[in-house]
XYZ file of C-alpha atoms in Angstrom:
354
model
C 8.476 -38.942 94.088
C 11.168 -38.210 91.505
C 9.847 -40.934 89.228
C 6.246 -39.696 89.587
C 7.313 -36.154 88.754
C 9.105 -37.285 85.550
C 6.112 -39.340 84.533
C 3.854 -36.338 85.039
C 6.097 -34.141 82.851
C 6.226 -36.864 80.153
C 2.445 -37.127 80.018
C 2.121 -33.337 79.875
C 4.594 -33.089 76.940
C 2.774 -35.864 75.104
C -0.550 -34.052 75.526
C 0.968 -30.818 74.187
C 2.403 -32.614 71.150
C -0.941 -34.214 70.500
C -2.696 -30.851 70.669
C -0.131 -29.294 68.329
C -0.537 -32.189 65.912
C -4.312 -31.777 66.011
C -3.940 -28.062 65.329
C -1.648 -28.766 62.332
C -4.022 -31.386 60.978
C -6.935 -28.966 61.366
C -4.975 -26.221 59.590
C -4.049 -28.633 56.789
C -7.674 -29.724 56.440
C -8.731 -26.078 56.142
C -6.045 -25.432 53.487
C -7.082 -28.548 51.580
C -10.711 -27.453 51.760
C -9.701 -23.988 50.552
C -7.754 -25.522 47.639
C -10.657 -27.788 46.758
C -13.015 -24.807 46.756
C -10.609 -22.835 44.564
C -10.241 -25.795 42.176
C -14.025 -26.224 42.067
C -14.453 -22.505 41.403
C -11.886 -22.629 38.601
C -13.545 -25.679 37.103
C -16.874 -23.869 37.215
C -15.352 -20.824 35.526
C -13.640 -23.056 32.947
C -16.947 -24.829 32.325
C -18.723 -21.467 31.960
C -16.032 -20.202 29.574
C -16.349 -23.365 27.480
C -20.132 -22.988 27.489
C -19.803 -19.404 26.251
C -17.183 -20.373 23.637
C -19.372 -23.190 22.324
C -22.220 -20.729 21.730
C -20.079 -18.294 19.745
C -20.703 -18.755 15.990
C -17.037 -17.992 15.221
C -14.540 -20.856 15.113
C -11.991 -20.247 17.904
C -8.773 -22.135 18.614
C -6.159 -21.453 21.313
C -2.479 -22.367 20.787
C 0.344 -22.384 23.283
C 3.559 -20.492 22.511
C 4.935 -23.543 20.675
C 1.918 -23.940 18.407
C 0.226 -26.864 20.170
C -3.564 -26.810 20.462
C -4.813 -25.980 23.946
C -8.535 -25.827 23.230
C -11.104 -25.101 20.525
C -14.850 -24.496 20.564
C -17.648 -26.514 18.960
C -17.875 -24.100 15.984
C -14.243 -24.900 15.159
C -14.952 -28.625 15.543
C -17.914 -28.412 13.133
C -16.146 -26.210 10.587
C -13.078 -28.445 10.321
C -14.923 -31.710 11.089
C -12.451 -32.164 13.941
C -13.435 -34.386 16.933
C -13.699 -32.499 20.229
C -11.982 -35.314 22.144
C -8.703 -34.418 20.407
C -8.327 -31.298 22.557
C -6.358 -33.321 25.131
C -3.984 -34.926 22.595
C -1.514 -32.033 22.384
C -1.602 -31.783 18.566
C 0.504 -29.219 16.705
C -1.162 -26.712 14.362
C 1.045 -27.906 11.487
C -1.013 -31.133 11.459
C -3.942 -29.224 9.931
C -3.857 -29.889 6.183
C -6.062 -26.830 5.471
C -3.214 -24.558 6.617
C -0.352 -26.395 4.905
C 1.438 -24.516 2.102
C -1.064 -21.644 2.142
C -0.816 -17.916 2.760
C -2.818 -18.473 5.947
C -0.294 -21.098 7.121
C 2.480 -18.552 6.618
C 0.566 -15.975 8.672
C 0.124 -18.467 11.531
C 3.851 -19.344 11.455
C 4.778 -15.657 11.767
C 2.283 -15.300 14.616
C 4.050 -18.109 16.511
C 7.615 -17.044 15.664
C 7.414 -13.248 15.691
C 4.055 -12.605 17.415
C 2.999 -10.798 14.215
C -0.794 -10.532 14.489
C -2.959 -10.608 11.358
C -6.483 -10.033 10.076
C -7.156 -11.330 6.553
C -9.972 -12.569 4.318
C -9.104 -15.680 2.367
C -10.329 -19.005 1.028
C -9.536 -22.106 3.080
C -9.139 -25.305 1.009
C -11.618 -28.045 1.812
C -14.102 -25.866 3.696
C -17.645 -25.314 2.346
C -17.853 -24.452 -1.365
C -14.876 -23.239 -3.464
C -16.413 -19.738 -3.473
C -16.530 -19.463 0.338
C -14.488 -16.710 1.983
C -13.367 -16.580 5.607
C -12.116 -13.777 7.802
C -9.210 -15.132 9.890
C -7.627 -13.219 12.787
C -4.484 -14.207 14.664
C -4.060 -12.631 18.106
C -1.218 -12.972 20.635
C -2.157 -12.983 24.330
C 0.587 -11.521 26.542
C 1.382 -11.317 30.236
C 1.804 -8.096 32.199
C 5.488 -8.228 31.269
C 4.574 -8.324 27.565
C 5.588 -11.950 27.095
C 3.413 -14.123 24.847
C 1.544 -16.789 26.802
C -0.901 -18.045 24.121
C -2.251 -17.344 20.646
C -5.838 -17.226 19.396
C -7.013 -18.107 15.861
C -10.547 -16.759 15.157
C -12.321 -17.759 11.924
C -15.652 -16.484 10.574
C -17.477 -17.159 7.299
C -17.898 -13.842 5.408
C -19.161 -15.264 2.093
C -22.641 -13.695 2.377
C -21.197 -10.310 3.268
C -18.771 -10.392 0.325
C -21.585 -11.429 -2.037
C -23.711 -8.551 -0.717
C -20.797 -6.166 -1.295
C -20.338 -7.455 -4.859
C -24.075 -7.078 -5.510
C -23.933 -3.516 -4.206
C -20.987 -2.746 -6.499
C -22.862 -4.219 -9.492
C -25.999 -2.277 -8.557
C -23.947 0.907 -8.266
C -22.358 0.301 -11.684
C -25.762 -0.394 -13.234
C -27.214 2.745 -11.637
C -24.308 4.819 -12.960
C -24.720 3.301 -16.420
C -28.480 3.938 -16.328
C -27.831 7.522 -15.293
C -25.374 7.971 -18.185
C -27.891 6.486 -20.620
C -30.607 8.770 -19.263
C -28.330 11.802 -19.615
C -27.494 10.826 -23.196
C -31.178 10.225 -23.924
C -32.224 13.609 -22.547
C -29.408 15.333 -24.429
C -30.536 13.700 -27.665
C -34.166 14.329 -26.802
C -33.599 18.068 -26.404
C -32.328 18.131 -29.991
C -35.239 16.022 -31.215
C -37.718 18.325 -29.475
C -36.159 21.502 -30.891
C -36.190 20.178 -34.480
C -39.988 19.638 -34.858
C -40.637 22.723 -32.727
C -38.559 24.839 -35.120
C -40.488 23.320 -38.039
C -43.796 24.193 -36.386
C -42.784 27.770 -35.577
C -41.156 28.327 -38.974
C -44.042 27.088 -41.072
C -46.623 28.824 -38.871
C -44.792 32.062 -39.697
C -45.077 31.215 -43.400
C -48.775 30.391 -43.022
C -49.355 33.837 -41.542
C -47.908 35.479 -44.675
C -50.392 36.782 -47.271
C -50.489 35.727 -50.885
C -49.371 32.111 -50.388
C -50.851 29.738 -52.973
C -53.350 27.195 -51.621
C -51.174 24.215 -52.559
C -48.218 25.600 -50.595
C -50.492 26.444 -47.675
C -51.713 22.831 -47.572
C -48.130 21.546 -47.746
C -47.074 23.820 -44.853
C -50.110 22.735 -42.852
C -49.216 19.078 -43.447
C -45.632 19.722 -42.286
C -46.875 21.490 -39.126
C -49.243 18.600 -38.377
C -46.503 15.988 -38.897
C -43.997 17.929 -36.753
C -46.645 18.328 -34.045
C -47.180 14.557 -33.982
C -43.410 13.987 -33.688
C -43.166 16.558 -30.886
C -46.073 14.948 -29.059
C -44.383 11.565 -29.342
C -41.146 12.957 -27.867
C -43.051 14.394 -24.931
C -44.779 11.044 -24.421
C -41.330 9.394 -24.376
C -40.265 11.669 -21.509
C -43.437 10.858 -19.566
C -42.972 7.144 -20.302
C -39.407 7.113 -18.945
C -40.487 9.083 -15.885
C -43.166 6.485 -15.152
C -40.674 3.658 -15.584
C -38.230 5.242 -13.137
C -40.913 5.839 -10.505
C -42.452 2.357 -11.053
C -45.838 3.837 -11.957
C -46.175 2.015 -15.272
C -49.323 -0.116 -15.430
C -49.971 -2.991 -17.818
C -53.461 -3.659 -19.155
C -53.713 -6.848 -21.219
C -56.382 -7.310 -23.896
C -56.981 -9.814 -26.679
C -55.364 -8.300 -29.779
C -55.303 -9.289 -33.445
C -51.633 -9.411 -34.481
C -52.431 -8.519 -38.092
C -54.233 -5.305 -37.027
C -51.379 -4.222 -34.749
C -48.707 -4.775 -37.403
C -50.616 -3.016 -40.179
C -51.265 -0.026 -37.940
C -47.601 0.132 -36.904
C -46.497 -0.229 -40.543
C -48.699 2.667 -41.630
C -47.277 4.884 -38.864
C -43.714 3.877 -39.792
C -44.313 4.840 -43.429
C -45.674 8.169 -42.238
C -42.451 8.727 -40.269
C -40.476 7.686 -43.359
C -42.228 10.340 -45.437
C -41.302 13.033 -42.924
C -37.681 11.877 -42.919
C -37.719 11.690 -46.735
C -35.968 8.289 -46.844
C -37.388 7.308 -50.247
C -34.562 4.813 -50.916
C -35.681 2.606 -48.043
C -38.467 0.066 -48.450
C -40.538 -0.712 -45.314
C -42.286 -4.068 -45.617
C -44.409 -6.382 -43.495
C -43.574 -10.081 -43.437
C -46.870 -11.594 -42.348
C -47.521 -15.322 -42.151
C -50.569 -16.340 -44.170
C -51.266 -19.238 -41.782
C -51.380 -16.878 -38.778
C -53.360 -13.926 -40.102
C -56.106 -14.521 -37.545
C -53.669 -14.895 -34.661
C -54.882 -13.407 -31.350
C -52.546 -12.567 -28.476
C -53.051 -11.262 -24.932
C -50.978 -8.110 -24.413
C -51.053 -4.386 -23.667
C -51.652 -2.854 -27.104
C -50.092 0.515 -26.190
C -46.886 -1.116 -24.973
C -46.586 -3.415 -28.004
C -47.332 -0.540 -30.362
C -44.805 1.782 -28.700
C -42.016 -0.811 -28.636
C -42.462 -1.700 -32.321
C -42.621 1.979 -33.347
C -39.439 2.696 -31.374
C -37.632 -0.177 -33.119
C -38.868 0.913 -36.551
C -37.986 4.549 -35.920
C -34.483 3.521 -34.849
C -34.162 1.447 -38.016
C -35.253 4.436 -40.136
C -32.626 6.672 -38.513
C -29.754 4.273 -39.273
C -30.926 2.820 -42.606
C -30.415 5.025 -45.698
C -30.908 2.408 -48.423
C -32.207 -1.116 -48.733
C -35.153 -2.218 -46.661
C -36.658 -2.513 -43.202
C -38.679 -5.607 -42.428
C -41.314 -5.903 -39.706
C -42.484 -9.405 -38.829
C -43.005 -12.099 -36.240
C -42.689 -15.824 -35.670
C -44.212 -18.289 -33.222
C -41.507 -18.897 -30.625
C -43.416 -21.669 -28.868
C -46.999 -22.716 -28.313
C -47.519 -19.976 -25.755
C -45.534 -17.065 -27.196
C -44.880 -14.872 -30.223
C -41.650 -13.046 -31.100
C -41.831 -9.734 -32.993
C -38.768 -8.473 -34.845
C -37.511 -5.526 -36.888
C -34.726 -6.310 -39.371
C -32.919 -3.707 -41.485
C -29.983 -3.270 -43.865
C -28.547 -0.342 -41.904
C -25.153 -0.002 -40.246
C -26.162 -2.219 -37.333
C -24.753 -2.212 -33.809
C -21.038 -2.329 -33.100
C -19.829 -5.706 -31.873
C -18.371 -4.077 -28.759
C -21.828 -2.713 -27.815
C -23.934 -5.812 -28.539
C -23.506 -7.219 -25.028
C -24.930 -3.985 -23.617
C -28.073 -4.484 -25.666
């Protein structure tokens, strides 16, 4: 009986141990399953993060606190022509030749050593064209205790933006220069409008006086007519500039005889010369005999106005010698008009502006 009782207790203890062992194995299996699920979830998140990173157009690289590469996205791989399979090779950032002995390399070193973050625009040797500019940001990632745990290098190409900014600056400078030129033109124009207007008013007063000889009356009338034509031209200049600024200027091309245009312009220039009383200046036309019947397609009003403006300018700044109006065949499809004078000319410092 004693032996049977001991045997019964032994079997009971063995059964209890077996049950406990089963319970422990079951608990371990549940923990393993939980760990596997957590690992799978993390892998999914890591895969999703990588998928997101690879679709970001910026080149992104993560470094550990010692400067070894942890990961980089596909944009970084393409920009630096760096194989993606090197992410697992634990390569130090100093191995990148594009950062060696550069201001950017110094910024990255200070990021690693002193956690000094940066945001700069710079050229990176060996990337794209020599004129390419990149915005590079260095960011330190810290724990809740403020300790650095990783560093991010983010690189974006800002060449187009910088070019747009430079174009805007140039456009602004040109607009300011155009505004200054317009102001100077209007200031000069106000004087040039008052001068013929004073002539008109003054000689009209004389014409109203009684007892003026007929010859003097005709001379005064001629002066009033000439001043009126000059005043009308100045007003047309203002309208012309206004149309240019508002882009309302139309061009109407016709077949024109060059000889007729030049002779008409020459006659008008001599008329202007008589009003300015520049008798010491000779205005001549240099016309090619072989091209007297030359026909061109152009807007006669525009050609006429441009040539008159050039001749008038030459008359203002030429007090002796001669002014020559002419043309030459630039190529088979074009003609080049010119006005040449013996006046003071344009200062060398201003010739580039012209």
